[in-house]
mmCIF file of C-alpha atoms in Angstrom:
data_model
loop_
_atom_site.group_PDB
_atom_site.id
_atom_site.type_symbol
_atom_site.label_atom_id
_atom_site.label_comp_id
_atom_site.label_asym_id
_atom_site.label_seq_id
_atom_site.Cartn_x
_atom_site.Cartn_y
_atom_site.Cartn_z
ATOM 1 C CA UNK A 1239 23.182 -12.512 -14.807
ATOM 2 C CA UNK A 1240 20.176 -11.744 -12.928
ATOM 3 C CA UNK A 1241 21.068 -9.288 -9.749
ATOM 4 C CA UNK A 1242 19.513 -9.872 -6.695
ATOM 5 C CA UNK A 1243 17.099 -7.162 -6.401
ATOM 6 C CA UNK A 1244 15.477 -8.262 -9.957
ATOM 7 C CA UNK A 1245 15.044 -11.614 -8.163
ATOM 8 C CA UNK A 1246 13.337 -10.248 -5.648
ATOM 9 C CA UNK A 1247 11.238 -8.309 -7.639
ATOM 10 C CA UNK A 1248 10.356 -10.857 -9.783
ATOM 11 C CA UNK A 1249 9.499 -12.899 -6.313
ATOM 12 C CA UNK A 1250 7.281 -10.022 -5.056
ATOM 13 C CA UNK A 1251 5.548 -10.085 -8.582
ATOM 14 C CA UNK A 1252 4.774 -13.453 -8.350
ATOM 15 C CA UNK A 1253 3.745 -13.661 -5.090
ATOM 16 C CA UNK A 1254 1.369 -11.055 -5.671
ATOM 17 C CA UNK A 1255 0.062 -12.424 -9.117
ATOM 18 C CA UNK A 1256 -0.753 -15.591 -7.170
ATOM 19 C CA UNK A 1257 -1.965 -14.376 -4.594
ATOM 20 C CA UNK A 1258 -4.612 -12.291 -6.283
ATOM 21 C CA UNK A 1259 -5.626 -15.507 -8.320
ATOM 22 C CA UNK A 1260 -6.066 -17.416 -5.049
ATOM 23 C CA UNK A 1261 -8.187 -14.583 -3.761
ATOM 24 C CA UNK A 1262 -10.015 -14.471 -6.428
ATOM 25 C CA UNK A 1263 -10.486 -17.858 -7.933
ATOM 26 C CA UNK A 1264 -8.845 -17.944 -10.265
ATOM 27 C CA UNK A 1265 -6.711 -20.712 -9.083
ATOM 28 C CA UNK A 1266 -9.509 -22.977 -8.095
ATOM 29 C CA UNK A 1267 -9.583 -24.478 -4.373
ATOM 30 C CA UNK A 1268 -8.691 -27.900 -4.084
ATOM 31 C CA UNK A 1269 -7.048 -27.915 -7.140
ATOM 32 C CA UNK A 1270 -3.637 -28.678 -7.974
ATOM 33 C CA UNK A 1271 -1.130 -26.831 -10.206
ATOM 34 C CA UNK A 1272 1.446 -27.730 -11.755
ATOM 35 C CA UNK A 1273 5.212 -24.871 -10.789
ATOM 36 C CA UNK A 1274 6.049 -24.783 -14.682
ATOM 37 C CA UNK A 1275 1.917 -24.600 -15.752
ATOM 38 C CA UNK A 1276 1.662 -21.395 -12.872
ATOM 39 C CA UNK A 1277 5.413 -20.106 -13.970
ATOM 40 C CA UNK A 1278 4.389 -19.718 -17.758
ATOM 41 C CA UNK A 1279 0.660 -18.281 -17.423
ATOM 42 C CA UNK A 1280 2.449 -15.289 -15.010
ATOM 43 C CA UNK A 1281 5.539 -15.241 -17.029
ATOM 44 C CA UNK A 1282 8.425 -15.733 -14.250
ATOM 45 C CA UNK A 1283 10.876 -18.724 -14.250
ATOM 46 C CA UNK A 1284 10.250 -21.326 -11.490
ATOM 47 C CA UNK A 1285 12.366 -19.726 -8.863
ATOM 48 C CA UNK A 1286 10.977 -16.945 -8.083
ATOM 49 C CA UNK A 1287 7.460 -18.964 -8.217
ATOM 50 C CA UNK A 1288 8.814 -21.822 -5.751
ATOM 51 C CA UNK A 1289 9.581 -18.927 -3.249
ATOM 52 C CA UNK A 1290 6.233 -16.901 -3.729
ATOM 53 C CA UNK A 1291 4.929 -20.473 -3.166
ATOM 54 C CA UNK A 1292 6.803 -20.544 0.230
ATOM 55 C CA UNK A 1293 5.255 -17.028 1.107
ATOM 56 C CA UNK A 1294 2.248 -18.215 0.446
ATOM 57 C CA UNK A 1295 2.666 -21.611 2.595
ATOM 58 C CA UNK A 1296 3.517 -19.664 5.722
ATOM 59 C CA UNK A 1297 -0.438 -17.646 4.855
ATOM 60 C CA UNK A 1298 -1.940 -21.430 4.996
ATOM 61 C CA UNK A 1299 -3.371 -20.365 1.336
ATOM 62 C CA UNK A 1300 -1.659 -23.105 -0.497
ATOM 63 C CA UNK A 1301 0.734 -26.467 0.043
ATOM 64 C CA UNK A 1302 3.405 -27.646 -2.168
ATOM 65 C CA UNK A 1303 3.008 -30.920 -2.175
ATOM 66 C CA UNK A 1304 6.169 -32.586 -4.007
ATOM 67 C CA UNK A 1305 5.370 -34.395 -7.668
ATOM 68 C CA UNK A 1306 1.623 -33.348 -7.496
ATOM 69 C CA UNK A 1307 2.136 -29.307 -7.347
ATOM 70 C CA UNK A 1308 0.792 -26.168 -5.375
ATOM 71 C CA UNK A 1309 -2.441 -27.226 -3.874
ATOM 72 C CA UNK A 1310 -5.070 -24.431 -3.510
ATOM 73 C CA UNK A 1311 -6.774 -24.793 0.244
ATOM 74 C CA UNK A 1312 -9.777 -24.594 0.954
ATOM 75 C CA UNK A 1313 -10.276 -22.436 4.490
ATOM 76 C CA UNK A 1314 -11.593 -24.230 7.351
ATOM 77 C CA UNK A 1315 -14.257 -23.454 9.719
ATOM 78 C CA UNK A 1316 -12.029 -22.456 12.203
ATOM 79 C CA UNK A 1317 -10.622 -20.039 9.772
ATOM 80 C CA UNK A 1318 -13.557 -18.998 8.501
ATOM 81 C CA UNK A 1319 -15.118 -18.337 12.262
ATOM 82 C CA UNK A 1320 -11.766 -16.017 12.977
ATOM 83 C CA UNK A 1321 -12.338 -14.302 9.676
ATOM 84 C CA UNK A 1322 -15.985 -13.618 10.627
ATOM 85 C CA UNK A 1323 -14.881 -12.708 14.141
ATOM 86 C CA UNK A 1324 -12.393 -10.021 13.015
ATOM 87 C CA UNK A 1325 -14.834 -8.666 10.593
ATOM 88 C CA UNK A 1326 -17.553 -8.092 13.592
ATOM 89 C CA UNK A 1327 -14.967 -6.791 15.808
ATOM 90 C CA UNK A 1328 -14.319 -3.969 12.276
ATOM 91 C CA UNK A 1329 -18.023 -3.685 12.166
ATOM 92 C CA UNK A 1330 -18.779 -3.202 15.717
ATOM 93 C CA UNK A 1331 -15.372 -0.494 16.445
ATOM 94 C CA UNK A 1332 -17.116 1.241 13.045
ATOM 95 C CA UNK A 1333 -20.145 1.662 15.018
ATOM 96 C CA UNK A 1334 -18.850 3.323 17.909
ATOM 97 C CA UNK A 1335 -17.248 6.447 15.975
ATOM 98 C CA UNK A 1336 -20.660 6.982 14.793
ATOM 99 C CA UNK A 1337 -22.112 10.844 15.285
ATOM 100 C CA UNK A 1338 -25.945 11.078 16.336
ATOM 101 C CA UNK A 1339 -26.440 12.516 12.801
ATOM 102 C CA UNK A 1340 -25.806 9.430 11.238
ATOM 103 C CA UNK A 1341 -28.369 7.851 13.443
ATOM 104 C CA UNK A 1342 -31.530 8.707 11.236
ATOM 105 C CA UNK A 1343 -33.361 8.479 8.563
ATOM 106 C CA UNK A 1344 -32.336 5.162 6.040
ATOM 107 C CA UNK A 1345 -29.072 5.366 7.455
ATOM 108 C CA UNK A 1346 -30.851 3.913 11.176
ATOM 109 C CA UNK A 1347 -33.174 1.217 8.950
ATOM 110 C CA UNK A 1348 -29.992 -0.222 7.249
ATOM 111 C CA UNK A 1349 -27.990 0.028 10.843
ATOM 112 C CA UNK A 1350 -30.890 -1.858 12.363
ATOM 113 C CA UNK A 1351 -31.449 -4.598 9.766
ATOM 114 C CA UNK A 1352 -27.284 -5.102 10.210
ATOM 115 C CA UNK A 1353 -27.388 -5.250 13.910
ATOM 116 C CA UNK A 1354 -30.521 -8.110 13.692
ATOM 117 C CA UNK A 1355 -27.821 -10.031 11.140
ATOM 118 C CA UNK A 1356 -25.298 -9.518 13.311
ATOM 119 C CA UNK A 1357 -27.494 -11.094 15.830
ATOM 120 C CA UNK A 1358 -28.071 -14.117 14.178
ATOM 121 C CA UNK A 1359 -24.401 -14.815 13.229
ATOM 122 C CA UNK A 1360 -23.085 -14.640 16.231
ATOM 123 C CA UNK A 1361 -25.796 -15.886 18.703
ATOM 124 C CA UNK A 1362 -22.899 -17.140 21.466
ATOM 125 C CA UNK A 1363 -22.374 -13.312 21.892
ATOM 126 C CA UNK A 1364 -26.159 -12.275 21.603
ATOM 127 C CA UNK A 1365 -27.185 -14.813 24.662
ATOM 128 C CA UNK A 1366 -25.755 -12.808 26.948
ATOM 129 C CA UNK A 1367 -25.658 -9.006 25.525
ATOM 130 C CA UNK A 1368 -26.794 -8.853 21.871
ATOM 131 C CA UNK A 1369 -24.727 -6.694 19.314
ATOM 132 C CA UNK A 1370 -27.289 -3.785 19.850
ATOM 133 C CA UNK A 1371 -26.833 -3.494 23.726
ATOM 134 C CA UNK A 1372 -22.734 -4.047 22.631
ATOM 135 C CA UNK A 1373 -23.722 -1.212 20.408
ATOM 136 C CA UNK A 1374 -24.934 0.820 23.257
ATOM 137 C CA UNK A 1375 -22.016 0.065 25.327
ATOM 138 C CA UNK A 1376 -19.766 1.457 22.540
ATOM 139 C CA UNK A 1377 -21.217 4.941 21.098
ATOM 140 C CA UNK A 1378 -21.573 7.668 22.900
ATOM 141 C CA UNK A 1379 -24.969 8.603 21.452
ATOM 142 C CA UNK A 1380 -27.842 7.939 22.937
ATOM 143 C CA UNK A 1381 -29.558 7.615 19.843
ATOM 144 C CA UNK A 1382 -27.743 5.380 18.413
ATOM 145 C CA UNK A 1383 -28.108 2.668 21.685
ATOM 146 C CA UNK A 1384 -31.906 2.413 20.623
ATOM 147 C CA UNK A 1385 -31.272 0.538 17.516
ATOM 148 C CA UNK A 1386 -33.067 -2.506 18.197
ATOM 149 C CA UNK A 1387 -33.150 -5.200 15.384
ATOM 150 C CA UNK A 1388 -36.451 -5.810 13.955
#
């Protein structure tokens, strides 16, 4: 008899296993997979699969869609524009802990070519301030406000 924490373990394994082929491709978007196909390649029974499945549901990275199998999804653009939004929002709280010795030298070229990409990506937010001047706003270094994107 299986006890309940080796369930759960096997459910946490499985999750994870899937979820790193999702991530990575493995599991190919827009595809569908058949529960016993996916519960043989990571070597779990379809239980604990079904309810890494579920897990997996409530991250919007697949569907179980009944007699066809666990559909990969694709991300939308709205998903994709959140993503990128977080990732600025990283990028730009990175910036401000920045020290003015960090502002020189290859270090400044590379900062400067990221702020112009930055600027391009996101052109909504550059209209009005432009990630360098957001950049200026942020660090405490006056160095580091000059960047300007060439």
């Amino acid at each position: 008899m299986i006890r309940p924490s080796m369930k759960k373990n096997l459910t946490n394994y499985a999750y994870e296993e899937l979820r790193s082929r999702v991530l990575s491709n493995q599991l190919l978007v827009g595809h569908y997979y058949l529960e016993q196909k996916l519960a043989d390649q990571i070597k779990v029974s379809r239980t604990p699969l079904r309810e890494a499945c579920i897990r997996l549901v409530e991250e919007g990275l697949v569907d179980i869609i009944p007699r066809k199998g666990i559909y990969i999804r694709p991300i939308s653009i709205k998903e994709l524009q959140e993503i990128y939004e977080v990732i600025a929002g990283l990028e730009l709280q990175s910036l401000s802990l920045l020290t003015a010795q960090h502002c020189q030298g290859e270090v400044w070229y590379q900062m400067a070519r990221h702020v112009k990409g930055l600027n391009k990506l996101y052109p909504p937010i550059t209209s009005k301030h432009g990630w360098n001047t957001i950049l200026g706003f942020t660090t405490p270094y006056s160095d580091c406000r000059a960047i300007k994107p060439y």
